[in-house]
Amino acid sequence: MTRRWRWATALFMACVMWNLGGCSSKSADESQQDNPDMDDPGPPPETPDAGTPPDSGPVTEPPDAGEPPDAGPPPDAGPNPRQDVEIPPLPSAPGWRFMGADQGGPVTVYGVTADEGGNIWVAGGEEGLFLLRPGAERFERFGMEHGLRPYGYMPDGSAPPGIKYLKVISVAGAKAGTVFVGYEGMPGTGSEHCENNWDGPSPDPARYKSGDADRVTLRKDGTLNVVHYDIFSGPDVVAAEKRGREKICNILRIRYDKNGVGRGKPSVWFGGNHGFARGDATFSGAPMCNGQLNCSGVFEHVHPHVNALDARGNVILLTDAYYGVAVDPSGDVWFGGSDRTTRFRYGTTGGNFWHAQTGSEADSDNKRDLWPDAKPEYSKPSERVPDNISGAVVAGDGSVWLSSFSNGLVHLDSGGQVLRRIGSGSGLVDRHLSALGLDPRDGSLWAGASWGGGISRLKGGDFTTFGLPEFGRKYGMSRISDIQADGAGDDRRMLVAFMGYRDTATQKWVAGAIGIYEGE
């Protein structure tokens, strides 16, 4: 199995302040199509292990914009995601508890979180959203038939026509019984991709309105109350895009900030394809708002973009795949993407989203190139080292750690200056990392590997590993797709998502699981 990296974002105009301009409606943007680092958990490219990937690794533009990845269909494709699935026995290890498909969980695990009431929520892809209540021995499953809404509203408040596509790919716990749920939009290539379809030759609401996010609250009778965040801008909101814009559809990571800044409202932050956005965490829904700022519950979107050159010498704009989302106690938020990382100064500006946007998009010093390109702007493909950020956490001292799908770990001070980079050979299990978490009990850093190897834990300057001895071969070969903490002190739990993987020998999908760690 090989991996084709598709981080391309080709636009013909830069994106600027919402009231000044916008993303070009003539975009040939292919960013984050098919979620390559989410749905292609194949082994890393067979290249020398170095501090930065070679030129033949990740590229910023695919050779054919309509060409699908070469790793085959995503593991949960087809009408029955449990067909041709192997469910291995769960491992047993001191301090760990494991729950998987035999306990009613999903066969593909994209994310795991807990709310303040101790409920564990799992992002189960096309199977939906899963819940493990405190003390329960089996998961409960929720889908569209229970109220999940992986699509937005038409201007009159109705549902978009056509088929509906469900794929839960991210979760973030909030107050007791509440979770924020992120979706992948309807897959497709070229103008059929959910990011491109609005501006394409044949706009299809089933595509451009797909994806986005929900706030899901568990009622006392076990049913769900669902509020949808329709992440788009309606007519006349963005000066350069009078008819509105629909760009962000895949919600790759979500983080909840219950403290709030500015007017005191808590925030929910969405890291997506193309850019990132903020939601009002108390939003009650407005189906007929049509993307207007005063009622949508959403401010969108921002990205620390840079200009570059494609293989033909055309000027393009790079922005994509904001898997790195970490809230600072000040209310600022760190966002890391495929090419640049920024400190979004939402708290610093007193909750002024638009002033913070200027600081992330117009200030070159706040567009951090963590594994530097040969040239900061107008670089050729051979001169670029994509950062490929996969996760981010803010440490207790205000510094920031970020993981990369291709480069290892990087540690920044609170101002964004690089303190150190860590690749393979330094105790880190692998430089291909897919998830990052912080242990509130002791401040240790947990980094999950993209392909086998398990978890590296950095504590007091030393690495320890949770790997094959704890997880066994089957689960030890799985991608670690998410790591989140629940609670604090002696009551804390570390929640780990084992995504699952395709066994190349049997061609069966080896089911994923969640790991709950309560050890030291």
Coordinates of C-alpha atoms in Angstrom, one line a residue, residues 31-511:
S31 CA -7.6 20.8 -0.5
Q32 CA -8.1 17.9 1.9
Q33 CA -10.0 15.8 -0.7
D34 CA -10.7 12.3 0.7
N35 CA -8.9 13.3 3.9
P36 CA -5.7 11.6 3.0
D37 CA -4.2 11.6 6.4
M38 CA -7.5 10.4 8.0
D39 CA -8.6 7.6 5.6
D40 CA -5.2 6.4 4.3
P41 CA -3.5 4.8 7.3
G42 CA -1.0 2.9 5.2
P43 CA 2.7 2.7 6.1
P44 CA 4.7 5.9 5.6
P45 CA 6.5 6.4 2.3
E46 CA 9.7 4.3 2.0
T47 CA 12.1 7.2 2.3
P48 CA 15.2 7.8 4.4
D49 CA 14.4 8.8 7.9
A50 CA 15.5 12.5 8.1
G51 CA 14.5 15.6 10.0
T52 CA 12.4 16.8 7.1
P53 CA 10.7 14.9 4.3
P54 CA 12.4 14.6 0.9
D55 CA 11.0 16.4 -2.1
S56 CA 9.4 13.2 -3.3
G57 CA 7.2 13.2 -0.2
P58 CA 4.2 15.4 0.5
V59 CA 3.4 17.7 -2.4
T60 CA 1.4 20.9 -2.6
E61 CA -0.4 20.1 -5.8
P62 CA -1.5 16.7 -7.2
P63 CA -0.4 15.8 -10.7
D64 CA -4.0 15.4 -11.7
A65 CA -6.6 17.4 -9.8
G66 CA -9.3 14.8 -10.4
E67 CA -7.2 11.8 -9.6
P68 CA -8.3 9.9 -6.5
P69 CA -5.8 8.5 -3.9
D70 CA -4.1 5.3 -4.9
A71 CA -4.7 3.6 -1.5
G72 CA -8.1 2.2 -2.6
P73 CA -11.5 3.2 -1.2
P74 CA -11.8 4.4 2.4
P75 CA -12.1 1.6 4.9
D76 CA -15.7 2.4 5.8
A77 CA -16.9 2.7 2.2
G78 CA -19.9 0.7 0.9
P79 CA -23.3 -0.1 2.3
N80 CA -22.1 -2.2 5.2
P81 CA -19.1 -0.9 7.1
R82 CA -18.8 -4.2 9.1
Q83 CA -18.4 -6.4 6.0
D84 CA -15.0 -8.0 5.7
V85 CA -14.0 -6.8 9.1
E86 CA -11.8 -8.6 11.6
I87 CA -12.5 -7.8 15.2
P88 CA -9.4 -8.9 17.3
P89 CA -9.7 -9.8 21.0
L90 CA -9.1 -6.7 23.1
P91 CA -5.7 -6.3 24.7
S92 CA -5.1 -6.3 28.4
A93 CA -2.5 -4.1 30.1
P94 CA -2.0 -2.6 33.5
G95 CA -3.7 0.8 33.9
W96 CA -5.7 0.3 30.6
R97 CA -9.2 -0.6 29.7
F98 CA -10.2 -1.3 26.1
M99 CA -13.6 -1.1 24.4
G100 CA -14.3 -2.0 20.8
A101 CA -16.7 -3.3 18.2
D102 CA -17.6 -6.4 20.2
Q103 CA -19.0 -4.0 22.8
G104 CA -21.1 -2.2 20.2
G105 CA -18.4 0.4 19.2
P106 CA -17.6 1.4 15.7
V107 CA -15.1 -0.5 13.5
T108 CA -13.4 2.7 12.5
V109 CA -12.6 5.1 15.3
Y110 CA -11.8 8.7 14.2
G111 CA -12.0 10.4 17.6
V112 CA -12.8 10.0 21.3
T113 CA -13.7 12.5 24.0
A114 CA -15.6 12.8 27.3
D115 CA -18.1 15.4 28.5
E116 CA -18.1 16.9 32.0
G117 CA -20.5 14.2 33.2
G118 CA -18.1 11.4 32.3
N119 CA -19.9 10.2 29.2
I120 CA -17.4 9.0 26.5
W121 CA -18.3 9.9 22.9
V122 CA -16.7 8.3 19.9
A123 CA -16.6 9.5 16.3
G124 CA -17.4 6.4 14.3
G125 CA -17.3 7.5 10.7
E126 CA -20.2 6.4 8.6
E127 CA -21.6 4.3 11.4
G128 CA -22.3 7.5 13.3
L129 CA -21.8 8.8 16.8
F130 CA -21.3 6.4 19.8
L131 CA -21.9 6.9 23.5
L132 CA -20.4 5.0 26.5
R133 CA -22.2 6.1 29.7
P134 CA -20.4 5.9 33.0
G135 CA -20.4 2.3 34.2
A136 CA -21.8 1.0 31.0
E137 CA -20.4 -2.1 29.3
R138 CA -21.8 -1.4 25.8
F139 CA -21.9 1.6 23.5
E140 CA -25.0 3.2 22.2
R141 CA -25.1 4.3 18.5
F142 CA -26.7 7.4 17.1
G143 CA -27.3 8.2 13.4
M144 CA -29.3 10.5 11.2
E145 CA -32.4 8.6 12.3
H146 CA -31.8 9.9 15.8
G147 CA -31.4 13.5 14.7
L148 CA -27.7 13.9 13.6
R149 CA -27.6 16.5 10.9
P150 CA -24.5 16.3 8.7
Y151 CA -25.9 19.0 6.3
G152 CA -27.0 22.6 6.5
Y153 CA -30.1 24.5 5.6
M154 CA -31.5 26.0 2.4
P155 CA -32.4 29.7 2.5
D156 CA -36.0 28.9 3.5
G157 CA -34.8 26.6 6.3
S158 CA -35.5 23.4 4.6
A159 CA -33.1 20.5 4.1
P160 CA -31.1 20.4 0.9
P161 CA -32.5 18.1 -1.8
G162 CA -30.8 14.9 -2.7
I163 CA -29.1 12.1 -0.7
K164 CA -27.6 12.8 2.7
Y165 CA -24.1 11.6 3.7
L166 CA -23.1 10.8 7.3
K167 CA -19.6 10.5 8.5
V168 CA -18.6 11.5 12.0
I169 CA -14.9 12.4 12.1
S170 CA -14.3 14.6 15.2
V171 CA -15.8 15.1 18.7
A172 CA -15.2 17.4 21.6
G173 CA -16.9 17.0 25.0
A174 CA -18.6 20.0 26.7
K175 CA -20.9 20.2 29.7
A176 CA -22.5 17.1 31.1
G177 CA -24.4 15.3 28.4
T178 CA -23.2 17.5 25.6
V179 CA -20.7 16.9 22.8
F180 CA -19.8 18.8 19.7
V181 CA -19.7 16.6 16.6
G182 CA -17.7 17.3 13.4
Y183 CA -18.6 15.8 10.0
E184 CA -16.9 15.1 6.7
G185 CA -18.7 16.6 3.7
M186 CA -19.8 14.4 0.8
P187 CA -16.7 13.1 -0.9
G188 CA -15.9 13.9 -4.5
T189 CA -13.2 15.1 -6.8
G190 CA -12.8 18.4 -8.7
S191 CA -16.0 20.5 -8.7
E192 CA -17.9 17.6 -7.0
H193 CA -15.9 18.0 -3.8
C194 CA -17.8 19.7 -1.1
E195 CA -15.3 22.5 -0.9
N196 CA -15.4 23.3 -4.6
N197 CA -19.0 22.6 -5.5
W198 CA -20.5 26.0 -4.6
D199 CA -18.3 27.7 -7.1
G200 CA -18.3 24.9 -9.6
P201 CA -20.2 24.7 -12.9
S202 CA -23.0 22.6 -11.4
P203 CA -23.6 23.5 -7.8
D204 CA -25.5 20.7 -5.9
P205 CA -26.9 21.5 -2.5
A206 CA -26.4 17.9 -1.5
R207 CA -22.7 18.5 -1.8
Y208 CA -22.0 22.1 -0.9
K209 CA -24.3 21.9 2.2
S210 CA -22.9 18.6 3.4
G211 CA -20.6 18.3 6.5
D212 CA -20.1 21.0 9.1
A213 CA -20.9 20.3 12.8
D214 CA -23.6 19.7 15.4
R215 CA -24.0 20.4 19.1
V216 CA -25.6 17.2 20.5
T217 CA -27.2 17.1 23.9
L218 CA -28.5 13.9 25.6
R219 CA -32.0 14.3 26.9
K220 CA -33.2 12.5 30.1
D221 CA -35.3 10.1 28.0
G222 CA -32.2 9.1 26.0
T223 CA -33.1 11.0 22.8
L224 CA -30.9 13.8 21.4
N225 CA -31.3 17.5 21.0
V226 CA -29.3 18.6 18.0
V227 CA -28.3 22.1 17.0
H228 CA -26.5 22.4 13.6
Y229 CA -23.7 24.8 12.9
D230 CA -24.0 25.7 9.2
I231 CA -20.4 27.0 8.5
F232 CA -20.8 29.3 5.6
S233 CA -21.4 33.0 4.8
G234 CA -24.6 34.1 3.2
P235 CA -25.4 36.7 0.6
D236 CA -23.7 40.1 1.0
V237 CA -21.7 39.0 4.1
V238 CA -18.3 38.9 2.3
A239 CA -17.8 41.9 0.1
A240 CA -15.8 40.0 -2.6
E241 CA -18.3 37.1 -2.6
K242 CA -21.7 38.7 -2.8
R243 CA -23.6 35.5 -3.5
G244 CA -22.1 33.9 -0.3
R245 CA -19.4 31.3 0.1
E246 CA -19.3 27.6 1.0
K247 CA -15.7 26.4 1.6
I248 CA -15.3 24.6 5.0
C249 CA -17.1 21.3 5.1
N250 CA -14.7 18.8 6.7
I251 CA -14.4 19.4 10.5
L252 CA -11.1 17.7 11.3
R253 CA -10.7 18.8 14.9
I254 CA -13.0 20.6 17.5
R255 CA -12.0 22.3 20.7
Y256 CA -14.4 23.7 23.3
D257 CA -13.6 26.8 25.4
K258 CA -16.2 27.0 28.2
N259 CA -14.7 30.1 29.8
G260 CA -15.4 32.5 27.0
V261 CA -13.9 36.0 26.3
G262 CA -15.3 39.3 25.1
R263 CA -19.0 39.0 25.9
G264 CA -18.4 36.0 28.1
K265 CA -19.9 33.4 25.7
P266 CA -18.1 30.1 25.5
S267 CA -16.7 29.2 22.1
V268 CA -16.4 26.1 20.0
W269 CA -13.5 26.1 17.5
F270 CA -13.6 24.2 14.3
G271 CA -10.4 23.2 12.5
G272 CA -11.3 22.3 8.9
N273 CA -10.3 21.9 5.3
H274 CA -9.2 25.3 3.9
G275 CA -9.5 27.3 7.1
F276 CA -10.9 27.5 10.6
A277 CA -14.0 29.0 12.2
R278 CA -15.6 29.9 15.6
G279 CA -19.0 28.9 16.8
D280 CA -21.0 30.3 19.7
A281 CA -21.2 27.3 22.1
T282 CA -24.6 28.4 23.4
F283 CA -26.1 28.8 19.9
S284 CA -29.8 27.7 19.8
G285 CA -30.1 27.3 16.1
A286 CA -31.5 29.4 13.3
P287 CA -32.6 27.4 10.2
M288 CA -33.7 30.4 8.2
C289 CA -30.7 32.6 9.0
N290 CA -29.1 32.0 5.6
G291 CA -25.6 32.7 6.9
Q292 CA -26.1 36.2 8.2
L293 CA -23.7 37.3 10.9
N294 CA -26.4 38.4 13.4
C295 CA -28.0 35.0 13.6
S296 CA -25.8 32.2 12.3
G297 CA -23.9 31.4 15.5
V298 CA -20.7 31.2 13.3
F299 CA -17.9 33.4 12.3
E300 CA -16.0 32.0 9.3
H301 CA -13.3 31.7 8.1
V302 CA -9.6 32.4 8.7
H303 CA -6.3 30.9 7.4
P304 CA -2.6 31.9 7.7
H305 CA -2.2 31.5 4.0
V306 CA 1.0 32.1 1.9
N307 CA 1.6 32.6 -1.8
A308 CA 3.6 30.0 -3.7
L309 CA 4.2 28.6 -7.1
D310 CA 2.9 25.4 -8.6
A311 CA 4.9 23.1 -10.8
R312 CA 3.9 25.2 -13.9
G313 CA 5.0 28.5 -12.3
N314 CA 1.5 29.7 -11.6
V315 CA 0.9 31.7 -8.4
I316 CA -1.2 29.7 -5.9
L317 CA -2.3 30.2 -2.3
L318 CA -1.5 27.6 0.3
T319 CA -3.9 26.9 3.1
D320 CA -5.3 23.6 4.2
A321 CA -6.0 20.9 6.8
Y322 CA -6.2 22.5 10.2
Y323 CA -5.8 19.4 12.4
G324 CA -3.9 21.4 15.0
V325 CA -6.3 23.2 17.4
A326 CA -5.4 24.2 21.0
V327 CA -7.0 26.8 23.3
D328 CA -4.7 28.9 25.4
P329 CA -6.0 30.0 28.9
S330 CA -6.1 33.6 27.6
G331 CA -8.8 32.7 25.1
D332 CA -6.3 32.8 22.1
V333 CA -6.3 29.7 20.0
W334 CA -3.4 28.0 18.2
F335 CA -4.2 26.6 14.7
G336 CA -1.8 24.4 12.8
G337 CA -2.3 23.4 9.2
S338 CA -0.5 21.8 6.3
D339 CA 1.6 24.8 5.6
R340 CA 1.5 27.4 8.4
T341 CA 0.6 27.8 12.1
T342 CA -0.9 30.8 13.8
R343 CA -1.8 32.1 17.2
F344 CA -5.3 33.4 16.6
R345 CA -5.5 36.3 19.1
Y346 CA -9.2 36.0 19.9
G347 CA -8.7 36.5 23.7
T348 CA -6.0 39.1 23.2
T349 CA -8.4 41.2 21.1
G350 CA -11.2 40.8 23.7
G351 CA -13.2 38.4 21.5
N352 CA -13.0 40.5 18.3
F353 CA -12.9 37.7 15.7
W354 CA -12.2 40.1 12.8
H355 CA -9.3 41.9 14.5
A356 CA -7.8 38.5 15.3
Q357 CA -8.3 37.5 11.7
T358 CA -6.1 40.5 10.6
G359 CA -3.4 39.3 13.0
S360 CA -3.4 35.8 11.5
E361 CA -3.7 36.7 7.8
A362 CA -1.9 40.0 7.5
D363 CA 1.0 39.6 10.0
S364 CA 3.7 37.6 8.3
D365 CA 5.3 37.0 11.8
N366 CA 2.1 35.2 12.9
K367 CA 2.3 32.7 10.0
R368 CA 4.7 30.3 11.5
D369 CA 6.6 27.9 9.1
L370 CA 7.6 25.3 11.6
W371 CA 9.8 23.2 9.3
P372 CA 11.0 26.1 7.1
D373 CA 10.6 26.2 3.4
A374 CA 13.6 27.5 1.4
K375 CA 11.6 30.7 0.7
P376 CA 8.8 32.1 2.9
E377 CA 6.8 33.2 -0.2
Y378 CA 6.6 32.2 -3.8
S379 CA 8.4 29.0 -3.3
K380 CA 8.5 26.2 -5.9
P381 CA 7.3 22.7 -4.9
S382 CA 10.9 21.6 -4.6
E383 CA 11.6 24.4 -2.1
R384 CA 8.8 23.6 0.3
V385 CA 8.6 21.4 3.4
P386 CA 5.0 21.0 4.3
D387 CA 4.4 21.2 8.1
N388 CA 1.5 18.7 7.9
I389 CA 0.3 19.5 11.5
S390 CA -1.8 16.7 13.0
G391 CA -2.3 18.0 16.6
A392 CA -1.6 20.8 19.0
V393 CA -1.7 21.3 22.8
V394 CA -0.9 24.2 25.1
A395 CA 1.4 23.2 28.1
G396 CA 1.0 24.5 31.6
D397 CA 3.8 27.0 31.1
G398 CA 2.0 28.6 28.1
S399 CA 4.3 26.9 25.5
V400 CA 2.8 25.0 22.6
W401 CA 3.5 21.5 21.3
L402 CA 2.5 20.5 17.8
S403 CA 2.7 17.1 16.0
S404 CA 3.2 16.5 12.3
F405 CA 2.0 13.7 10.0
S406 CA 5.5 13.7 8.5
N407 CA 8.0 15.6 10.6
G408 CA 7.7 14.6 14.3
L409 CA 7.2 17.1 17.1
V410 CA 7.9 20.8 17.5
H411 CA 7.9 22.9 20.7
L412 CA 7.1 26.6 20.6
D413 CA 7.2 29.3 23.2
S414 CA 4.1 31.4 23.8
G415 CA 5.1 33.8 21.1
G416 CA 5.5 31.1 18.5
Q417 CA 9.3 30.9 18.4
V418 CA 10.6 27.4 17.9
L419 CA 12.3 26.0 21.0
R420 CA 13.1 22.6 19.6
R421 CA 12.2 20.0 17.0
I422 CA 12.1 16.2 17.8
G423 CA 12.2 13.6 15.1
S424 CA 13.0 9.9 15.0
G425 CA 16.0 8.7 16.8
S426 CA 15.5 10.8 19.9
G427 CA 13.2 8.4 21.8
L428 CA 10.1 9.4 19.7
V429 CA 8.5 6.2 18.4
D430 CA 8.2 7.6 14.9
R431 CA 8.2 11.0 13.1
H432 CA 4.9 10.2 11.4
L433 CA 2.5 11.3 14.1
S434 CA -1.3 11.5 13.9
A435 CA -2.5 12.7 17.3
L436 CA -1.3 14.7 20.3
G437 CA -2.6 15.0 23.9
L438 CA -1.6 16.5 27.2
D439 CA -1.9 14.6 30.5
P440 CA -3.3 17.0 33.1
R441 CA -2.1 14.7 35.9
D442 CA 1.6 15.3 35.3
G443 CA 1.9 17.5 32.2
S444 CA 3.3 14.7 30.1
L445 CA 2.9 14.8 26.4
W446 CA 1.3 11.9 24.5
A447 CA 2.1 11.5 20.8
G448 CA 0.3 8.8 18.7
A449 CA 1.9 7.2 15.7
S450 CA 0.3 7.2 12.2
W451 CA 1.3 3.7 11.4
G452 CA 2.2 1.3 14.2
G453 CA 4.4 2.0 17.1
G454 CA 1.7 3.1 19.5
I455 CA 2.2 6.1 21.7
S456 CA 5.3 8.1 22.9
R457 CA 5.0 9.8 26.2
L458 CA 7.3 12.6 27.0
K459 CA 7.7 13.3 30.7
G460 CA 10.6 15.2 32.4
G461 CA 12.6 15.1 29.2
D462 CA 12.4 11.4 28.7
F463 CA 10.3 9.2 26.4
T464 CA 8.4 6.1 27.4
T465 CA 6.4 4.0 25.0
F466 CA 3.0 2.3 25.0
G467 CA 3.3 -0.1 22.1
L468 CA 3.1 -3.8 21.1
P469 CA 3.6 -5.1 24.7
E470 CA 0.5 -3.2 25.9
F471 CA -1.6 -3.2 22.7
G472 CA -0.6 -6.4 21.0
R473 CA 0.2 -6.7 17.3
K474 CA -3.3 -6.1 16.0
Y475 CA -4.1 -2.9 17.8
G476 CA -0.4 -1.9 18.0
M477 CA -0.5 -1.6 14.2
S478 CA -3.4 0.8 14.2
R479 CA -3.2 4.5 13.6
I480 CA -3.7 6.6 16.8
S481 CA -6.3 9.0 15.4
D482 CA -7.1 11.0 18.6
I483 CA -5.9 11.5 22.2
Q484 CA -7.9 13.5 24.7
A485 CA -7.8 13.9 28.4
D486 CA -10.8 13.7 30.8
G487 CA -10.7 15.1 34.3
A488 CA -7.7 16.1 36.4
G489 CA -5.6 14.9 39.2
D490 CA -6.1 11.3 40.4
D491 CA -9.4 11.2 38.6
R492 CA -8.0 11.9 35.2
R493 CA -8.4 9.5 32.3
M494 CA -6.5 9.5 29.0
L495 CA -8.7 8.6 26.1
V496 CA -7.0 7.1 23.0
A497 CA -8.7 6.3 19.6
F498 CA -7.3 3.3 17.7
M499 CA -8.5 4.0 14.2
G500 CA -8.2 0.5 12.8
Y501 CA -6.4 -0.4 9.5
R502 CA -6.5 -2.5 6.4
D503 CA -4.6 -5.7 6.6
T504 CA -2.8 -6.0 3.3
A505 CA -2.4 -9.8 3.7
T506 CA -6.1 -10.5 4.2
Q507 CA -7.5 -7.3 2.7
K508 CA -9.8 -7.2 5.7
W509 CA -10.3 -4.1 7.8
V510 CA -9.0 -4.7 11.3
A511 CA -11.4 -3.0 13.6

